[in-house]
PDB file of C-alpha atoms in Angstrom:
ATOM      1  CA  MET A   1      16.582 -10.512  39.541  1.00 72.00           C
ATOM      2  CA  LEU A   2      14.806  -8.577  42.280  1.00 82.00           C
ATOM      3  CA  SER A   3      16.457  -5.312  41.277  1.00 84.00           C
ATOM      4  CA  GLU A   4      15.563  -5.797  37.607  1.00 86.00           C
ATOM      5  CA  ASN A   5      11.992  -6.798  38.456  1.00 85.00           C
ATOM      6  CA  ILE A   6      11.432  -3.747  40.650  1.00 88.00           C
ATOM      7  CA  LYS A   7      12.716  -1.455  37.900  1.00 89.00           C
ATOM      8  CA  THR A   8      10.740  -3.210  35.140  1.00 88.00           C
ATOM      9  CA  ILE A   9       7.458  -3.249  37.047  1.00 88.00           C
ATOM     10  CA  ARG A  10       7.911   0.348  38.195  1.00 89.00           C
ATOM     11  CA  LYS A  11       8.390   1.497  34.605  1.00 89.00           C
ATOM     12  CA  SER A  12       5.495  -0.605  33.324  1.00 87.00           C
ATOM     13  CA  LYS A  13       3.242   1.027  35.941  1.00 86.00           C
ATOM     14  CA  GLY A  14       4.436   4.442  34.745  1.00 89.00           C
ATOM     15  CA  LEU A  15       5.970   5.410  38.082  1.00 89.00           C
ATOM     16  CA  SER A  16       9.152   7.359  38.620  1.00 91.00           C
ATOM     17  CA  GLN A  17      11.567   6.450  41.388  1.00 90.00           C
ATOM     18  CA  GLU A  18      10.352   9.503  43.284  1.00 92.00           C
ATOM     19  CA  GLU A  19       6.674   8.506  42.994  1.00 92.00           C
ATOM     20  CA  LEU A  20       7.402   4.957  44.139  1.00 90.00           C
ATOM     21  CA  ALA A  21       9.461   6.278  47.037  1.00 92.00           C
ATOM     22  CA  ILE A  22       6.575   8.521  48.139  1.00 93.00           C
ATOM     23  CA  LYS A  23       4.115   5.604  48.028  1.00 91.00           C
ATOM     24  CA  LEU A  24       6.493   3.465  50.099  1.00 91.00           C
ATOM     25  CA  ASN A  25       7.483   6.271  52.514  1.00 92.00           C
ATOM     26  CA  VAL A  26      11.179   6.018  51.667  1.00 92.00           C
ATOM     27  CA  VAL A  27      13.614   8.343  49.939  1.00 93.00           C
ATOM     28  CA  ARG A  28      14.255   8.130  46.204  1.00 91.00           C
ATOM     29  CA  GLN A  29      17.850   7.046  46.770  1.00 93.00           C
ATOM     30  CA  THR A  30      16.583   3.910  48.524  1.00 92.00           C
ATOM     31  CA  VAL A  31      14.555   2.927  45.438  1.00 90.00           C
ATOM     32  CA  SER A  32      17.610   3.658  43.290  1.00 92.00           C
ATOM     33  CA  LYS A  33      19.774   1.368  45.465  1.00 91.00           C
ATOM     34  CA  TRP A  34      17.189  -1.443  45.175  1.00 87.00           C
ATOM     35  CA  GLU A  35      17.108  -1.087  41.389  1.00 89.00           C
ATOM     36  CA  HIS A  36      20.903  -1.065  41.088  1.00 90.00           C
ATOM     37  CA  GLY A  37      21.233  -4.087  43.400  1.00 85.00           C
ATOM     38  CA  LEU A  38      23.204  -2.144  46.032  1.00 87.00           C
ATOM     39  CA  SER A  39      20.680  -3.034  48.734  1.00 87.00           C
ATOM     40  CA  VAL A  40      17.653  -5.278  49.196  1.00 87.00           C
ATOM     41  CA  PRO A  41      14.314  -4.314  50.752  1.00 88.00           C
ATOM     42  CA  ASP A  42      13.365  -6.176  53.923  1.00 87.00           C
ATOM     43  CA  SER A  43      10.389  -8.556  53.995  1.00 83.00           C
ATOM     44  CA  ASP A  44       7.877  -5.922  55.169  1.00 86.00           C
ATOM     45  CA  MET A  45       9.030  -3.565  52.441  1.00 88.00           C
ATOM     46  CA  LEU A  46       8.730  -6.361  49.836  1.00 86.00           C
ATOM     47  CA  ILE A  47       5.096  -6.788  50.847  1.00 89.00           C
ATOM     48  CA  SER A  48       4.528  -3.026  50.552  1.00 90.00           C
ATOM     49  CA  ILE A  49       6.194  -2.974  47.124  1.00 90.00           C
ATOM     50  CA  SER A  50       4.037  -5.874  45.930  1.00 88.00           C
ATOM     51  CA  GLU A  51       0.905  -4.051  47.134  1.00 90.00           C
ATOM     52  CA  VAL A  52       1.897  -0.846  45.328  1.00 90.00           C
ATOM     53  CA  PHE A  53       2.689  -2.795  42.158  1.00 87.00           C
ATOM     54  CA  GLU A  54      -0.347  -5.061  42.618  1.00 87.00           C
ATOM     55  CA  THR A  55       2.011  -7.956  41.990  1.00 84.00           C
ATOM     56  CA  PRO A  56       2.706 -11.028  44.148  1.00 84.00           C
ATOM     57  CA  VAL A  57       5.957 -11.042  46.119  1.00 83.00           C
ATOM     58  CA  SER A  58       6.884 -14.280  44.352  1.00 80.00           C
ATOM     59  CA  THR A  59       6.845 -12.384  41.047  1.00 81.00           C
ATOM     60  CA  LEU A  60       9.164  -9.753  42.488  1.00 81.00           C
ATOM     61  CA  LEU A  61      11.551 -12.448  43.696  1.00 82.00           C
ATOM     62  CA  GLY A  62      11.054 -14.762  40.723  1.00 75.00           C
ATOM     63  CA  GLU A  63      12.388 -14.811  37.197  1.00 61.00           C
ATOM     64  CA  ASN A  64      13.069 -11.767  35.090  1.00 53.00           C
ATOM     65  CA  ILE A  65       9.969 -10.007  33.833  1.00 54.00           C
ATOM     66  CA  ILE A  66       9.831  -9.127  30.190  1.00 56.00           C
ATOM     67  CA  GLU A  67       9.487  -5.405  29.969  1.00 54.00           C
ATOM     68  CA  SER A  68       6.559  -4.198  27.920  1.00 54.00           C
ATOM     69  CA  LYS A  69       8.242  -1.350  26.202  1.00 56.00           C
ATOM     70  CA  ALA A  70       6.606   1.952  25.535  1.00 58.00           C
ATOM     71  CA  ASP A  71       7.818   1.539  21.941  1.00 64.00           C
ATOM     72  CA  ASP A  72       5.535  -1.492  21.577  1.00 70.00           C
ATOM     73  CA  LEU A  73       2.605   0.567  22.797  1.00 74.00           C
ATOM     74  CA  LYS A  74       3.547   3.376  20.435  1.00 78.00           C
ATOM     75  CA  ALA A  75       3.725   0.914  17.537  1.00 78.00           C
ATOM     76  CA  ILE A  76       0.271  -0.445  18.394  1.00 81.00           C
ATOM     77  CA  ALA A  77      -1.090   3.084  18.716  1.00 81.00           C
ATOM     78  CA  ALA A  78       0.407   3.992  15.340  1.00 83.00           C
ATOM     79  CA  LYS A  79      -1.154   0.926  13.718  1.00 85.00           C
ATOM     80  CA  LEU A  80      -4.522   1.758  15.236  1.00 87.00           C
ATOM     81  CA  GLU A  81      -4.215   5.316  13.984  1.00 90.00           C
ATOM     82  CA  ILE A  82      -3.480   4.053  10.469  1.00 91.00           C
ATOM     83  CA  ILE A  83      -6.490   1.731  10.621  1.00 90.00           C
ATOM     84  CA  ASN A  84      -8.709   4.586  11.806  1.00 91.00           C
ATOM     85  CA  LEU A  85      -7.465   6.803   8.980  1.00 92.00           C
ATOM     86  CA  GLN A  86      -8.121   4.037   6.452  1.00 92.00           C
ATOM     87  CA  LEU A  87     -11.650   3.528   7.795  1.00 92.00           C
ATOM     88  CA  ALA A  88     -12.309   7.265   7.664  1.00 90.00           C
ATOM     89  CA  GLN A  89     -10.995   7.416   4.092  1.00 92.00           C
ATOM     90  CA  ARG A  90     -13.178   4.452   3.110  1.00 92.00           C
ATOM     91  CA  LYS A  91     -16.210   6.160   4.660  1.00 91.00           C
ATOM     92  CA  LYS A  92     -15.445   9.367   2.743  1.00 90.00           C
ATOM     93  CA  THR A  93     -15.090   7.422  -0.497  1.00 92.00           C
ATOM     94  CA  LYS A  94     -18.424   5.674   0.029  1.00 93.00           C
ATOM     95  CA  GLN A  95     -20.039   9.002   0.885  1.00 91.00           C
ATOM     96  CA  LYS A  96     -18.667  10.655  -2.276  1.00 92.00           C
ATOM     97  CA  THR A  97     -19.761   7.697  -4.416  1.00 94.00           C
ATOM     98  CA  LEU A  98     -23.267   7.831  -2.962  1.00 94.00           C
ATOM     99  CA  GLN A  99     -23.428  11.576  -3.515  1.00 93.00           C
ATOM    100  CA  ARG A 100     -22.343  11.181  -7.151  1.00 94.00           C
ATOM    101  CA  LEU A 101     -24.971   8.471  -7.708  1.00 96.00           C
ATOM    102  CA  LEU A 102     -27.645  10.750  -6.248  1.00 95.00           C
ATOM    103  CA  ILE A 103     -26.542  13.641  -8.476  1.00 95.00           C
ATOM    104  CA  LEU A 104     -26.573  11.309 -11.482  1.00 96.00           C
ATOM    105  CA  SER A 105     -30.073  10.091 -10.616  1.00 95.00           C
ATOM    106  CA  CYS A 106     -31.269  13.725 -10.383  1.00 95.00           C
ATOM    107  CA  ALA A 107     -29.758  14.441 -13.794  1.00 96.00           C
ATOM    108  CA  VAL A 108     -31.397  11.347 -15.321  1.00 95.00           C
ATOM    109  CA  ILE A 109     -34.787  12.295 -13.860  1.00 94.00           C
ATOM    110  CA  VAL A 110     -34.487  15.818 -15.260  1.00 94.00           C
ATOM    111  CA  ILE A 111     -33.392  14.556 -18.704  1.00 94.00           C
ATOM    112  CA  ILE A 112     -36.272  12.053 -18.900  1.00 92.00           C
ATOM    113  CA  SER A 113     -38.708  14.751 -17.767  1.00 90.00           C
ATOM    114  CA  ILE A 114     -37.470  17.130 -20.479  1.00 91.00           C
ATOM    115  CA  PHE A 115     -37.760  14.349 -23.076  1.00 89.00           C
ATOM    116  CA  LEU A 116     -41.342  13.567 -22.013  1.00 86.00           C
ATOM    117  CA  ILE A 117     -42.287  17.258 -22.142  1.00 86.00           C
ATOM    118  CA  VAL A 118     -40.759  17.677 -25.608  1.00 87.00           C
ATOM    119  CA  ALA A 119     -42.364  14.434 -26.896  1.00 82.00           C
ATOM    120  CA  LYS A 120     -45.817  15.628 -25.698  1.00 81.00           C
ATOM    121  CA  SER A 121     -47.085  12.046 -25.485  1.00 77.00           C
ATOM    122  CA  SER A 122     -46.966  11.578 -29.251  1.00 75.00           C
ATOM    123  CA  TYR A 123     -47.776   7.894 -28.847  1.00 70.00           C
ATOM    124  CA  LEU A 124     -51.389   8.820 -28.081  1.00 72.00           C
ATOM    125  CA  GLY A 125     -51.992   9.469 -31.801  1.00 75.00           C
ATOM    126  CA  TRP A 126     -50.709   6.067 -32.856  1.00 76.00           C
ATOM    127  CA  ASP A 127     -52.849   3.442 -34.583  1.00 78.00           C
ATOM    128  CA  TYR A 128     -53.546   0.886 -31.853  1.00 81.00           C
ATOM    129  CA  THR A 129     -55.076  -1.680 -34.266  1.00 86.00           C
ATOM    130  CA  SER A 130     -51.598  -2.975 -35.001  1.00 85.00           C
ATOM    131  CA  PRO A 131     -50.458  -5.294 -32.160  1.00 87.00           C
ATOM    132  CA  GLU A 132     -46.829  -4.030 -32.240  1.00 84.00           C
ATOM    133  CA  THR A 133     -47.706  -0.362 -31.875  1.00 83.00           C
ATOM    134  CA  ALA A 134     -50.391  -1.175 -29.299  1.00 87.00           C
ATOM    135  CA  VAL A 135     -47.940  -3.013 -27.036  1.00 90.00           C
ATOM    136  CA  ILE A 136     -45.248  -0.337 -27.437  1.00 89.00           C
ATOM    137  CA  GLY A 137     -47.783   2.465 -26.913  1.00 86.00           C
ATOM    138  CA  VAL A 138     -49.162   0.870 -23.743  1.00 88.00           C
ATOM    139  CA  ALA A 139     -45.635   0.259 -22.424  1.00 90.00           C
ATOM    140  CA  ILE A 140     -44.613   3.871 -23.060  1.00 88.00           C
ATOM    141  CA  HIS A 141     -47.867   5.161 -21.540  1.00 88.00           C
ATOM    142  CA  ALA A 142     -47.369   2.962 -18.432  1.00 91.00           C
ATOM    143  CA  PHE A 143     -43.772   4.183 -18.078  1.00 91.00           C
ATOM    144  CA  GLU A 144     -44.840   7.823 -18.431  1.00 90.00           C
ATOM    145  CA  TRP A 145     -47.722   7.392 -15.972  1.00 91.00           C
ATOM    146  CA  LEU A 146     -45.451   5.741 -13.390  1.00 93.00           C
ATOM    147  CA  PHE A 147     -42.557   8.160 -14.003  1.00 92.00           C
ATOM    148  CA  ILE A 148     -44.711  11.301 -13.591  1.00 90.00           C
ATOM    149  CA  ARG A 149     -45.925  10.021 -10.208  1.00 93.00           C
ATOM    150  CA  LEU A 150     -42.567   8.777  -8.889  1.00 95.00           C
ATOM    151  CA  ALA A 151     -40.142  11.359 -10.339  1.00 94.00           C
ATOM    152  CA  PRO A 152     -40.992  14.177  -7.879  1.00 94.00           C
ATOM    153  CA  ILE A 153     -40.603  11.839  -4.906  1.00 95.00           C
ATOM    154  CA  LEU A 154     -37.312  10.466  -6.245  1.00 95.00           C
ATOM    155  CA  LEU A 155     -36.050  13.960  -7.070  1.00 94.00           C
ATOM    156  CA  VAL A 156     -36.807  15.270  -3.580  1.00 95.00           C
ATOM    157  CA  GLY A 157     -35.289  12.154  -1.977  1.00 95.00           C
ATOM    158  CA  ALA A 158     -32.138  12.457  -4.080  1.00 94.00           C
ATOM    159  CA  GLY A 159     -31.886  16.169  -3.223  1.00 93.00           C
ATOM    160  CA  ILE A 160     -32.132  15.404   0.478  1.00 94.00           C
ATOM    161  CA  GLY A 161     -29.548  12.638   0.041  1.00 93.00           C
ATOM    162  CA  ILE A 162     -27.165  15.036  -1.698  1.00 91.00           C
ATOM    163  CA  PHE A 163     -27.610  17.529   1.122  1.00 91.00           C
ATOM    164  CA  LEU A 164     -26.978  14.881   3.780  1.00 90.00           C
ATOM    165  CA  THR A 165     -23.873  13.489   2.061  1.00 88.00           C
ATOM    166  CA  ARG A 166     -22.232  16.856   1.380  1.00 85.00           C
ATOM    167  CA  ASN A 167     -18.725  17.523   2.616  1.00 77.00           C
ATOM    168  CA  LYS A 168     -19.111  19.022   6.101  1.00 73.00           C
ATOM    169  CA  SER A 169     -15.627  20.457   6.456  1.00 60.00           C
TER     170      SER A 169
END
């Protein structure tokens, strides 16, 4: 158990036999013998090993330690990479959708403006004694009045939004 635990903990800490040997002031072959069960470190050396590994001596002498494999870490890293790519793709999709909505709003503003210019406020010549034409005429006039004041602000805002959401590649 001790030999397996030394090897497992050493690998989990990312140390080579040579690096562990340097930290313990022994030769690499000594570490190799410990890991193969050909020899056992003395009590002082066990304490030094536990300090290097930051692990209690009882853990070194105790049951087998389950090795956290580098493959597990690679699998987690791969999953995280996939999640990051999915989030980036989702962000791009939202950005493109927003940009298309802004372009569409610019087009609608321009089309309504052209229609209002061509119509030349023809409702102003209507007979407002009839209640139906009076209500429709006032509604159209209110829309035109509000549109002429808000359209430039909306057009500039949409243009800035399109610029800010452009593809920056």
